[in-house]
Short mmCIF file of C-alpha atoms in Angstrom, two decimals:
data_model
loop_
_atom_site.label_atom_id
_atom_site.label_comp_id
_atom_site.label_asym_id
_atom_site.label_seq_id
_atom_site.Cartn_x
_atom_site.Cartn_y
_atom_site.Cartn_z
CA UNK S 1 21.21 78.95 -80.43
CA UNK S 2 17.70 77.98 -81.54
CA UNK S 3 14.36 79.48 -80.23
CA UNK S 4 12.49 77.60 -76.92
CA UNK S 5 10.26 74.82 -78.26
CA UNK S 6 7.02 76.91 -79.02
CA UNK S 7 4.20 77.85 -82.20
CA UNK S 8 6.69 79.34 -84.78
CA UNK S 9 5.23 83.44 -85.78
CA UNK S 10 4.11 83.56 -89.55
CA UNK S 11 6.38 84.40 -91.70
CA UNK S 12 5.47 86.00 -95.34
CA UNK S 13 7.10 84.27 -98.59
CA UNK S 14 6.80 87.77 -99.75
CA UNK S 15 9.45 88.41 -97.19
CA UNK S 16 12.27 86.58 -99.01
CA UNK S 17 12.73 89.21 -101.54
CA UNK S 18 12.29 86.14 -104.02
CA UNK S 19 11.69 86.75 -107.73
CA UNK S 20 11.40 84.32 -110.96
CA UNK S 21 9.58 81.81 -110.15
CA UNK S 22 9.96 78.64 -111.45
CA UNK S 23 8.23 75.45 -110.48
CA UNK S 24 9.88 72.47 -110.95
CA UNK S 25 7.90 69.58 -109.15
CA UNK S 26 4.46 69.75 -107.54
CA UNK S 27 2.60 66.43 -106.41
CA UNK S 28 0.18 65.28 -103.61
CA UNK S 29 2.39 63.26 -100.30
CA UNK S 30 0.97 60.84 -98.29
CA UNK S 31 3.09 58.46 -96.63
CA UNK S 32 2.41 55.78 -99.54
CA UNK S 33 4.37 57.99 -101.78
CA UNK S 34 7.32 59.60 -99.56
CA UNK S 35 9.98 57.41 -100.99
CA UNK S 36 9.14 57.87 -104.66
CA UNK S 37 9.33 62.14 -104.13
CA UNK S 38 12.05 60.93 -102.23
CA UNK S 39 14.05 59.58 -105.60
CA UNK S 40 12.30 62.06 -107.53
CA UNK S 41 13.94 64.79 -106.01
CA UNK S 42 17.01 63.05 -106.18
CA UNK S 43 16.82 62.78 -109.91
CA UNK S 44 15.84 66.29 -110.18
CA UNK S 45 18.94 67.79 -108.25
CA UNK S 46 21.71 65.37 -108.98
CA UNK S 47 23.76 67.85 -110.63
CA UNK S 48 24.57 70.04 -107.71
CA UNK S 49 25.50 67.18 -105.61
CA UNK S 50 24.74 64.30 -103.01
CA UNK S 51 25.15 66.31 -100.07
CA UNK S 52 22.70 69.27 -101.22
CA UNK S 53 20.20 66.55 -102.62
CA UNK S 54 19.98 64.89 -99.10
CA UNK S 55 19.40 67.71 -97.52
CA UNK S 56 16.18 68.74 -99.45
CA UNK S 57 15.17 64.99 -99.39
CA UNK S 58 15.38 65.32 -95.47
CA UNK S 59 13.78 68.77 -95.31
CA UNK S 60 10.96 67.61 -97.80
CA UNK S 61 10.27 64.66 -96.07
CA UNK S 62 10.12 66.34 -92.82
CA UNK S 63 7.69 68.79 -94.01
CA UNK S 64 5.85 66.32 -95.56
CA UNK S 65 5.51 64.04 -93.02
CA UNK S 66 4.55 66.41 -90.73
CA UNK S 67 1.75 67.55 -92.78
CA UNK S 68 0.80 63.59 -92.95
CA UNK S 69 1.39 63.08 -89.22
CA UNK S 70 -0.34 66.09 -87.55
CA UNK S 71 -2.76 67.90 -90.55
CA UNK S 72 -5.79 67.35 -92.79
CA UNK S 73 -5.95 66.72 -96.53
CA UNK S 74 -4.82 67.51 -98.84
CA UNK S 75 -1.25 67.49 -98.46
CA UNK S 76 0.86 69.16 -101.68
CA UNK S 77 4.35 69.36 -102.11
CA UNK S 78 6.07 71.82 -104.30
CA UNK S 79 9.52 72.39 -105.18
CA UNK S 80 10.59 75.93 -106.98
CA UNK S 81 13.76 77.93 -107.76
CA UNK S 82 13.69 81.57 -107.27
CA UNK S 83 16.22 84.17 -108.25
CA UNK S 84 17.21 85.92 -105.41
CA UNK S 85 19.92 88.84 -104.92
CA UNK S 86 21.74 87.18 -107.74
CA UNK S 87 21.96 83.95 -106.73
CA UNK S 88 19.29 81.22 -106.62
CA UNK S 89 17.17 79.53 -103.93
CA UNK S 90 15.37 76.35 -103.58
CA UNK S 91 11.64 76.66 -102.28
CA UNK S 92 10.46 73.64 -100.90
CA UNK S 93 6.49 73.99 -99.86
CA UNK S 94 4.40 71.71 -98.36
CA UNK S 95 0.49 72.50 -98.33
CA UNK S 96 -2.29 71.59 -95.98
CA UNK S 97 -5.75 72.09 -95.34
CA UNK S 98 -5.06 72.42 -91.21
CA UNK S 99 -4.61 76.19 -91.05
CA UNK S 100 -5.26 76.37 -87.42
CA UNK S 101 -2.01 73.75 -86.46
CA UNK S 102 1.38 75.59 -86.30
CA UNK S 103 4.47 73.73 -86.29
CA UNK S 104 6.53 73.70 -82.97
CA UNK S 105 10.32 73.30 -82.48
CA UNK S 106 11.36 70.04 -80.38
CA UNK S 107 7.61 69.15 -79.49
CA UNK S 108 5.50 66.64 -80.75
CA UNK S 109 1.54 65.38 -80.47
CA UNK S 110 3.16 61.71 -81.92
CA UNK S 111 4.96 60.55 -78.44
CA UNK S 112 7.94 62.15 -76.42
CA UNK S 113 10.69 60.52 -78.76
CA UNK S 114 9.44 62.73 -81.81
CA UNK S 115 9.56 66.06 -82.64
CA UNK S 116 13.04 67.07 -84.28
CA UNK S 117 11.90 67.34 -87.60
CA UNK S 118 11.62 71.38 -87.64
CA UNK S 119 14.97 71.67 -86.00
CA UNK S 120 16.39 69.46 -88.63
CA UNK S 121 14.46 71.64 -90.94
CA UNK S 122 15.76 75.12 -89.15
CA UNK S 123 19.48 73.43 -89.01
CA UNK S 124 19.39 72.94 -93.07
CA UNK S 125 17.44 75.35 -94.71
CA UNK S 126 18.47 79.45 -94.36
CA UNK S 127 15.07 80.36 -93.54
CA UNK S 128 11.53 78.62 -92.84
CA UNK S 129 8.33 79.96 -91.78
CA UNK S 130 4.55 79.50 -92.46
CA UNK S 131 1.76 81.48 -94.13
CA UNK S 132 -1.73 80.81 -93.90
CA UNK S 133 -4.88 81.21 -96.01
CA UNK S 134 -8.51 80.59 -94.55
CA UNK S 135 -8.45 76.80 -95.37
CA UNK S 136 -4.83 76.45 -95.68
CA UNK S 137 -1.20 76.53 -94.58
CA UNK S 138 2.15 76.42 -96.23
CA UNK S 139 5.03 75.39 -94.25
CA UNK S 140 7.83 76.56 -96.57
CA UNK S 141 11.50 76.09 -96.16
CA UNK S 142 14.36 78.15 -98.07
CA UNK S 143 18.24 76.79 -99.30
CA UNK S 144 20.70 78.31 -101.26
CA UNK S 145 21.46 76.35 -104.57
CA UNK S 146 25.09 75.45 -104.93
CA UNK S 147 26.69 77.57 -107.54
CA UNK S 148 26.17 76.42 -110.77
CA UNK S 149 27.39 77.34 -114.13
CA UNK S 150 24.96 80.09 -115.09
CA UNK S 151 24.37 78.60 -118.69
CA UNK S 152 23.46 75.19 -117.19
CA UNK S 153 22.09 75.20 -113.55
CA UNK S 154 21.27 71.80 -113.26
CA UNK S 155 17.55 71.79 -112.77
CA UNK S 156 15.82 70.34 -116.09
CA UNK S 157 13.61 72.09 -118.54
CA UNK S 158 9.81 70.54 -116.98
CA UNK S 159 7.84 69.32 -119.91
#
């Protein structure tokens, strides 16, 4: 069962034990641009399937939006994979210069039919949190990649 609607407690990416980083798309989001990351992604990920490329689509945009919706610029989106415990993760990170704003579960500034996004977010990702710099958050969201065959894992060389 998930948490009471409430400010979410920081959570350290050093936390997830997560090692080789590897960054395979970073860009600025505003909500001009949401539906081409939206088919970039898509690209990107089509080898390990339709259903796990919707759900980072979804989790990005959520993230993203939210930064758009309820936080200062500028807004950054980046996607890495990270070796972790022998299997690989997706990190999906979206970067804003509100600091102070915490996102809440099943509330929202934006009207009283809003504010699922971070359970959508908590429903498909294995873990999420947020860290925080002096001018800056990170909402980040973890998900297991799919198995792949180790020689090709899908994800393209970035160049």
């Amino acid at each position: 069962m998930p948490p009471p609607p409430g400010p979410v407690p920081d959570r350290s990416s050093s936390g997830h034990g997560l090692t080789e980083d590897e960054v395979f798309l970073e860009t600025s989001v505003r909500f001009g641009n949401l539906a081409a990351v939206r088919a970039r992604i898509g690209v990107l990920l089509e080898a390990f399937g339709e259903d796990f490329v919707q759900d980072v689509q979804l989790v990005c945009h959520e993230l993203a939006s939210n930064a758009c919706d309820h936080a200062d610029e500028p807004h950054h989106l980046r996607l890495r994979r990270r070796g972790r415990d022998g299997s690989d993760d997706l990190l999906v990170e979206v970067q804003d210069a509100s600091a102070d704003a915490t996102p809440k579960l099943g509330t929202s500034t934006a009207g009283p039919n809003r504010g699922n996004g971070m359970k959508m977010v908590e429903a498909l990702s294995d873990d999420w949190g947020v860290r925080r710099t002096d001018d800056a958050k990170v909402v980040w969201a973890r998900l297991r990649l799919p198995s792949q065959d180790r020689s090709n894992r899908g994800l393209p060389n970035r160049s």
